[in-house]
mmCIF file of C-alpha atoms in Angstrom:
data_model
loop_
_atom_site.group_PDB
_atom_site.id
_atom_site.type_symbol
_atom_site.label_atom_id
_atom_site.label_comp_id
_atom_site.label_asym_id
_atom_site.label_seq_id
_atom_site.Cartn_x
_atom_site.Cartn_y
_atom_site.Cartn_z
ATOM 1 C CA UNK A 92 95.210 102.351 110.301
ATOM 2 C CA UNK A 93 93.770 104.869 107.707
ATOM 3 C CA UNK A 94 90.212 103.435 106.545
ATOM 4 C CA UNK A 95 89.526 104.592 102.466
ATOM 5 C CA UNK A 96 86.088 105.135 101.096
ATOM 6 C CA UNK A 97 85.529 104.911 97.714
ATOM 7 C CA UNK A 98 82.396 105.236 95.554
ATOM 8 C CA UNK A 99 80.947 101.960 94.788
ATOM 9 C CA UNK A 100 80.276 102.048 91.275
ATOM 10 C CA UNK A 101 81.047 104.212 88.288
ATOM 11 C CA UNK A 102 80.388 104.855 84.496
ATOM 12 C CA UNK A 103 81.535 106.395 81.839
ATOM 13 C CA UNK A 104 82.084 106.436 78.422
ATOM 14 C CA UNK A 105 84.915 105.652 75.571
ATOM 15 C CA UNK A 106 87.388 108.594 75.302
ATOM 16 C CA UNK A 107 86.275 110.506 78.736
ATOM 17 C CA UNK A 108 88.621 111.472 81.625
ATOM 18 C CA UNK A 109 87.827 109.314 84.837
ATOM 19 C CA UNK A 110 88.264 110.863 87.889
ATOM 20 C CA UNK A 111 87.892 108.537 91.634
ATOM 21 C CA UNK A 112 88.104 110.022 94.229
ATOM 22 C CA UNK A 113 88.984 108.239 97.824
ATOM 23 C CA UNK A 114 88.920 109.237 100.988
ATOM 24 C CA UNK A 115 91.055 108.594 103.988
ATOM 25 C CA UNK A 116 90.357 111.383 106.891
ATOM 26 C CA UNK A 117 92.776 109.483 109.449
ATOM 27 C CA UNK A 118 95.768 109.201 106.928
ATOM 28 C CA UNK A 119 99.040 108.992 109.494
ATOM 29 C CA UNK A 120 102.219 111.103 108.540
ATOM 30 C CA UNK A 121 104.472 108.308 107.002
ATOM 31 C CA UNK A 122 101.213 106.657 104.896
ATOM 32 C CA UNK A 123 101.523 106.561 100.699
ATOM 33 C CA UNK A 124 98.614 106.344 99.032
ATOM 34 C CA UNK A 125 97.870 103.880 96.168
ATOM 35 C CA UNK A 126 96.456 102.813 93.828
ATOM 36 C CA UNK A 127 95.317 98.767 91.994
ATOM 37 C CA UNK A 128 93.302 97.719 89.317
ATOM 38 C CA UNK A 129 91.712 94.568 89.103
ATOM 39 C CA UNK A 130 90.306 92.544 86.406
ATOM 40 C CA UNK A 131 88.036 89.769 87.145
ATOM 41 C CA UNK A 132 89.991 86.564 87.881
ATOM 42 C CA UNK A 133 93.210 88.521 88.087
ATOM 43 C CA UNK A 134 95.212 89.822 90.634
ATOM 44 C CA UNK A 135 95.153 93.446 91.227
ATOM 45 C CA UNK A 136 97.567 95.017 89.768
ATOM 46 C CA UNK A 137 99.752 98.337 90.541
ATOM 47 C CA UNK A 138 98.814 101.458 88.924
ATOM 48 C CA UNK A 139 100.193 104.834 90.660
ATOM 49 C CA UNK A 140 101.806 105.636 94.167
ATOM 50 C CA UNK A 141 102.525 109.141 95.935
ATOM 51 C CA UNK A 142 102.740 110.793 99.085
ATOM 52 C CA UNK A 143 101.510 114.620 98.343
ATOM 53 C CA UNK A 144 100.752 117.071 95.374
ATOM 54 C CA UNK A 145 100.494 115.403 91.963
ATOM 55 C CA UNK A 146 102.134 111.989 90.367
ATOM 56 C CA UNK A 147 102.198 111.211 86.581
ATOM 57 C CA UNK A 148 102.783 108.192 84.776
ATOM 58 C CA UNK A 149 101.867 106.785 81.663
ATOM 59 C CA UNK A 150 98.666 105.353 82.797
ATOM 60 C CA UNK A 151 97.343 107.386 85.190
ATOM 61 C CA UNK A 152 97.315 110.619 87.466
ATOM 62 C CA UNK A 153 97.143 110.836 91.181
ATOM 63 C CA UNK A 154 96.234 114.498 92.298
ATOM 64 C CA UNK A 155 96.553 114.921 96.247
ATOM 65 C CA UNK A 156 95.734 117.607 98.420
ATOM 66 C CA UNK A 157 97.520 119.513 100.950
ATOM 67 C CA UNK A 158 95.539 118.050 103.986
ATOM 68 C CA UNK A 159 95.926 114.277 102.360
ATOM 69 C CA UNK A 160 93.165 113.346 103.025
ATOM 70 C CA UNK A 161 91.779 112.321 100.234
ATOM 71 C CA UNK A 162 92.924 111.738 96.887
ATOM 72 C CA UNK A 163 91.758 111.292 92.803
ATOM 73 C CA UNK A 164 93.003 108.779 90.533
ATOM 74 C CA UNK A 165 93.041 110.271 86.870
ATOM 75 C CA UNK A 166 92.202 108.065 84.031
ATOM 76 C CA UNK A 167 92.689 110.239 80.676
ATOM 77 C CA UNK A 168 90.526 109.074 77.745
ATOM 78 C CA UNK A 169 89.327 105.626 78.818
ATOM 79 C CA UNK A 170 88.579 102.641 76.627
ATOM 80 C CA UNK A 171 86.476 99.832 77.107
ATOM 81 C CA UNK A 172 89.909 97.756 78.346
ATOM 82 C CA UNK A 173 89.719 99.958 81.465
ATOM 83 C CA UNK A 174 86.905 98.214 82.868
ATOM 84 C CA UNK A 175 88.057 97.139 86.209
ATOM 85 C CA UNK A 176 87.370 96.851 89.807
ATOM 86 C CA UNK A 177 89.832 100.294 91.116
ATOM 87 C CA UNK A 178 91.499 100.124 94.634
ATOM 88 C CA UNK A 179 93.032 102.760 96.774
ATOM 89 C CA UNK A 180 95.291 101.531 99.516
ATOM 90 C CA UNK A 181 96.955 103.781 102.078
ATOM 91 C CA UNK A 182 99.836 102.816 104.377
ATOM 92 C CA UNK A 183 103.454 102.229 104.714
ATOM 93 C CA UNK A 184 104.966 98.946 104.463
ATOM 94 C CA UNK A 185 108.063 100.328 106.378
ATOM 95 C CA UNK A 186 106.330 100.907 109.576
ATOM 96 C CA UNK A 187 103.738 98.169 109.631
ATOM 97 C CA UNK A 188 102.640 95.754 107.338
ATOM 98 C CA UNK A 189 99.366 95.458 108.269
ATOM 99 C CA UNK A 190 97.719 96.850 105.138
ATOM 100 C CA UNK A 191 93.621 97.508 104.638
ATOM 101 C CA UNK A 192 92.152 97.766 100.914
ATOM 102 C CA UNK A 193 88.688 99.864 100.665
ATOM 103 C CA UNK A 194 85.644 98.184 98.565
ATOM 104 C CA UNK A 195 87.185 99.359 95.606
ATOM 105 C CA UNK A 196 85.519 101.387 92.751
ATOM 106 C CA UNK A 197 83.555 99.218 89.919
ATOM 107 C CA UNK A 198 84.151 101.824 86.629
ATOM 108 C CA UNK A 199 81.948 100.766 83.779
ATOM 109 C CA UNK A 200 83.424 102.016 80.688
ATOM 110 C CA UNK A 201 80.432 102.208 78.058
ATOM 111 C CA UNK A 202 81.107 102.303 73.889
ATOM 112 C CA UNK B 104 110.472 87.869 84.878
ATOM 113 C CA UNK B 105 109.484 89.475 87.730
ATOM 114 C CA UNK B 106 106.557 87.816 89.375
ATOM 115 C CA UNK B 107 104.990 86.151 92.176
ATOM 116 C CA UNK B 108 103.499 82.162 91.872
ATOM 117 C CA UNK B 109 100.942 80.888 93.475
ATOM 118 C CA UNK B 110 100.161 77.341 93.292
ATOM 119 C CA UNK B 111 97.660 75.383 93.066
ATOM 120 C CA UNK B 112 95.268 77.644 90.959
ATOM 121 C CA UNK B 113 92.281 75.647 91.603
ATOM 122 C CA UNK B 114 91.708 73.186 94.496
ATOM 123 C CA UNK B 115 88.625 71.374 95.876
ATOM 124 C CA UNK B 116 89.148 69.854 98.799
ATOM 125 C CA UNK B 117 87.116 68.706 101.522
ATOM 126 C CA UNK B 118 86.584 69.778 105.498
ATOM 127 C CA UNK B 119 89.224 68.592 107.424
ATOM 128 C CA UNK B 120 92.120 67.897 105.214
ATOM 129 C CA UNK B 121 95.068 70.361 105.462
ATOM 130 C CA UNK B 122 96.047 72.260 102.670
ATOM 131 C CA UNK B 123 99.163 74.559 101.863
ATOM 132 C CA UNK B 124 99.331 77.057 99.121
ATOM 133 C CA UNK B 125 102.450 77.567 98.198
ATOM 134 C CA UNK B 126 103.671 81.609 97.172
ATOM 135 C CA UNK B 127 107.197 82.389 96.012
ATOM 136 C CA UNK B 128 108.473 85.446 94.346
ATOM 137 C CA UNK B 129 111.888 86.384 92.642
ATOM 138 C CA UNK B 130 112.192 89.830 93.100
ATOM 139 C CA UNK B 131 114.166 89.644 96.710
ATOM 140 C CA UNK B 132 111.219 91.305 98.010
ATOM 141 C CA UNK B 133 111.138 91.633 101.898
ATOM 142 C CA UNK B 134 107.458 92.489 102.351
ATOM 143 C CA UNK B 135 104.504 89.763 101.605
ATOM 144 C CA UNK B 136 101.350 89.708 102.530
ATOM 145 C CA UNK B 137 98.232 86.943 101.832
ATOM 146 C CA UNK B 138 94.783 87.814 101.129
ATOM 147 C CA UNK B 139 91.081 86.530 100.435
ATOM 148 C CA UNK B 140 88.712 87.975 98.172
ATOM 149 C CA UNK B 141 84.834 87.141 98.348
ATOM 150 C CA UNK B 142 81.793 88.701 96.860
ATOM 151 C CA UNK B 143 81.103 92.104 98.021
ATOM 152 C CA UNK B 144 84.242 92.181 100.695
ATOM 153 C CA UNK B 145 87.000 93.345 99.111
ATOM 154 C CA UNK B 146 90.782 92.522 99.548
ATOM 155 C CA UNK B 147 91.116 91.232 103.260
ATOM 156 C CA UNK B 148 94.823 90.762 104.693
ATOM 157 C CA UNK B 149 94.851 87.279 106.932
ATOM 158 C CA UNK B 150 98.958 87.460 107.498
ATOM 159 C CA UNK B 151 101.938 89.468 106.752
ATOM 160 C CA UNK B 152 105.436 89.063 106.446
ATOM 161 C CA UNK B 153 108.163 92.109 107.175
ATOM 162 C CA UNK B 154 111.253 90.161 106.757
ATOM 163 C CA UNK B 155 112.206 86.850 107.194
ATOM 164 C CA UNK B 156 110.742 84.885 110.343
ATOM 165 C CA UNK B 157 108.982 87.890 110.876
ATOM 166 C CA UNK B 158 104.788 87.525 110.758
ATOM 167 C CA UNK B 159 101.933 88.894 111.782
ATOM 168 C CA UNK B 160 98.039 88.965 112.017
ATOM 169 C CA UNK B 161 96.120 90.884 109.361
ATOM 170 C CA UNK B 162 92.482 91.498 109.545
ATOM 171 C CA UNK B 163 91.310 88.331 109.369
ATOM 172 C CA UNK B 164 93.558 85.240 110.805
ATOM 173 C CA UNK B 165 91.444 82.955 112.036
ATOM 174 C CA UNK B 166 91.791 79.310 110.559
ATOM 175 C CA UNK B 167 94.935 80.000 108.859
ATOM 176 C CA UNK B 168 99.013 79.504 109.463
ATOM 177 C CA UNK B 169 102.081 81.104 107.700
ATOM 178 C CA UNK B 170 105.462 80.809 107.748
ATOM 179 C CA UNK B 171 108.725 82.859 106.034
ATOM 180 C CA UNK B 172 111.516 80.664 106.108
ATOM 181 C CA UNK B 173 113.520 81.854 103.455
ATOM 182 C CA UNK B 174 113.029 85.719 101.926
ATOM 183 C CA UNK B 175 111.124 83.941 98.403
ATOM 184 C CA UNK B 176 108.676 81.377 100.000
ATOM 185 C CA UNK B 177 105.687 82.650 101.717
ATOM 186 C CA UNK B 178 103.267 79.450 102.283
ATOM 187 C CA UNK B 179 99.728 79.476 103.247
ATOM 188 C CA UNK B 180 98.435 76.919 105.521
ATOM 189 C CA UNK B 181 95.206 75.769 106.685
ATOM 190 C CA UNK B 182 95.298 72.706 109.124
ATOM 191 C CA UNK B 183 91.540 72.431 109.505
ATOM 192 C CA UNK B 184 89.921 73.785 106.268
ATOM 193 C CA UNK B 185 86.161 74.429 106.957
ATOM 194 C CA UNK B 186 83.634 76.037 104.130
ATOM 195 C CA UNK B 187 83.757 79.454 105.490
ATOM 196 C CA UNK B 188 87.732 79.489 103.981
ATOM 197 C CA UNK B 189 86.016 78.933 100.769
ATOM 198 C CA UNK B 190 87.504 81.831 98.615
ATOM 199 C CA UNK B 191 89.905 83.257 96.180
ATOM 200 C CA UNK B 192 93.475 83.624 97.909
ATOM 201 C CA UNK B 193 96.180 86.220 96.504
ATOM 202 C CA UNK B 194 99.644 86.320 97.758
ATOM 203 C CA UNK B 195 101.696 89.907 97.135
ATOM 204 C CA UNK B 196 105.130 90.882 97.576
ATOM 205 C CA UNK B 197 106.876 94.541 97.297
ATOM 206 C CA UNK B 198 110.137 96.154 97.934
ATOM 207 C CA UNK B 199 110.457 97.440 102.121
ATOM 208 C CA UNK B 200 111.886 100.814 100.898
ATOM 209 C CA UNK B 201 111.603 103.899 103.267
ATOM 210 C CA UNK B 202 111.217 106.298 101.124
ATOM 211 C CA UNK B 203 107.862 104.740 99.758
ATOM 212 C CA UNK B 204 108.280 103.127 96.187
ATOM 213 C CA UNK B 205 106.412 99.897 97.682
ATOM 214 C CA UNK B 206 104.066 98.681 94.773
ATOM 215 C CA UNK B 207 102.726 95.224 95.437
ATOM 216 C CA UNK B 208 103.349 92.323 93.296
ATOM 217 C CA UNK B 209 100.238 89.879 93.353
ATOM 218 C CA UNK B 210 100.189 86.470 92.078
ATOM 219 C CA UNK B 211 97.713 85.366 89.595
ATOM 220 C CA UNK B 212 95.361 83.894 92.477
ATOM 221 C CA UNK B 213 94.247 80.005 93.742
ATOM 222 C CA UNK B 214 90.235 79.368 94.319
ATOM 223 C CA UNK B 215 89.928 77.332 97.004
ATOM 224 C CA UNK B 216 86.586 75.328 97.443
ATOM 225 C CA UNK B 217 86.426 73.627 100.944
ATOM 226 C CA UNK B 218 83.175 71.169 100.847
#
């Protein structure tokens, strides 16, 4: 099972690009990578998923390199709503379930 | 709407006396998956589900029972709840695809206090 490292904490401030970065040096073949935010209280909840190269949506970016092992969650021009607890989660669901989330990333988003 | 339910949200209960937490989702999920939460730990898997009568162990087991009867209803059980299970509890579903699209569903949480 690929083990992810994250940093613990992070700031920033209003209107900055976020980038965390995770890192998962034993990522297996078939493993997807992604990503959760949490709010306190709340279950985490689904942000971005991909496999290799770069993802989009409309929340987020997920840029990952040709070795995959790591990758960097994108935030564009954060607001103070975006303070969360960030997850990255790597595995496969259709090869095993068993599923281990890092520490998670704390990002402080300051006015 | 697409979600997963946890119930209860909030018990206190004391050593001793079994407990079930219920978790069923209506998205005709096959994968879910329970987890604990405390302080400075993270996420922890204690069981998993594949399919239907198909479990297994997560990272962290001990003191707890499962069962997937039917592809919505994935219930938690403790027979012997002890203070240690103290903790927030999340249940998750997502789709079994191959191809990857397998974003987890989580339920809004129950906090268990065992005294």
């Amino acid at each position: 099972l690929a083990k992810t490292t994250q940093p613990i904490s992070m700031d920033s401030y209003e209107g900055q690009e976020v980038n965390i970065t995770c890192s998962h040096n034993n990522i297996a073949t078939n493993d997807y990578i992604t990503w959760y935010q949490q709010f306190p209280s709340q279950g985490p909840r689904f942000i971005i998923q991909g496999y290799k190269t770069k993802v989009t949506n409309e929340v987020a970016s997920l840029f990952i390199p040709a070795d995959r092992k790591s990758s960097t969650l994108s935030l564009p021009r954060v607001s103070l709503s975006d303070t969360a607890v960030y997850y990255c989660l790597v595995g496969d669901v259709w090869v095993t379930g068993k599923l281990i989330f890092g520490q998670g990333t704390t990002l402080q988003v300051k006015p | 709407e697409a979600q997963v339910t946890q119930n209860p949200r909030y018990l206190i209960t004391v050593t001793g006396k079994k407990l079930t937490v219920t978790c069923s989702q209506n998205m005709n999920h096959e994968y879910m998956s329970w987890y604990r939460q405390d302080p400075g730990l993270g996420l922890r898997q204690i069981y998993y589900s594949m399919n239907v009568e198909v479990t297994d162990k997560g990272d962290v087991p001990e003191g707890y029972k499962v069962s997937r009867k039917e592809k919505r209803n994935f219930p938690l059980i403790l027979e012997s709840p002890s203070p240690n299970q103290t903790s927030l509890y999340f249940c998750a579903s997502s789709p079994r695809d191959r191809g990857g699209n397998q974003p987890q569903h989580f339920g809004d949480g129950t906090r268990l206090s065992i005294l």
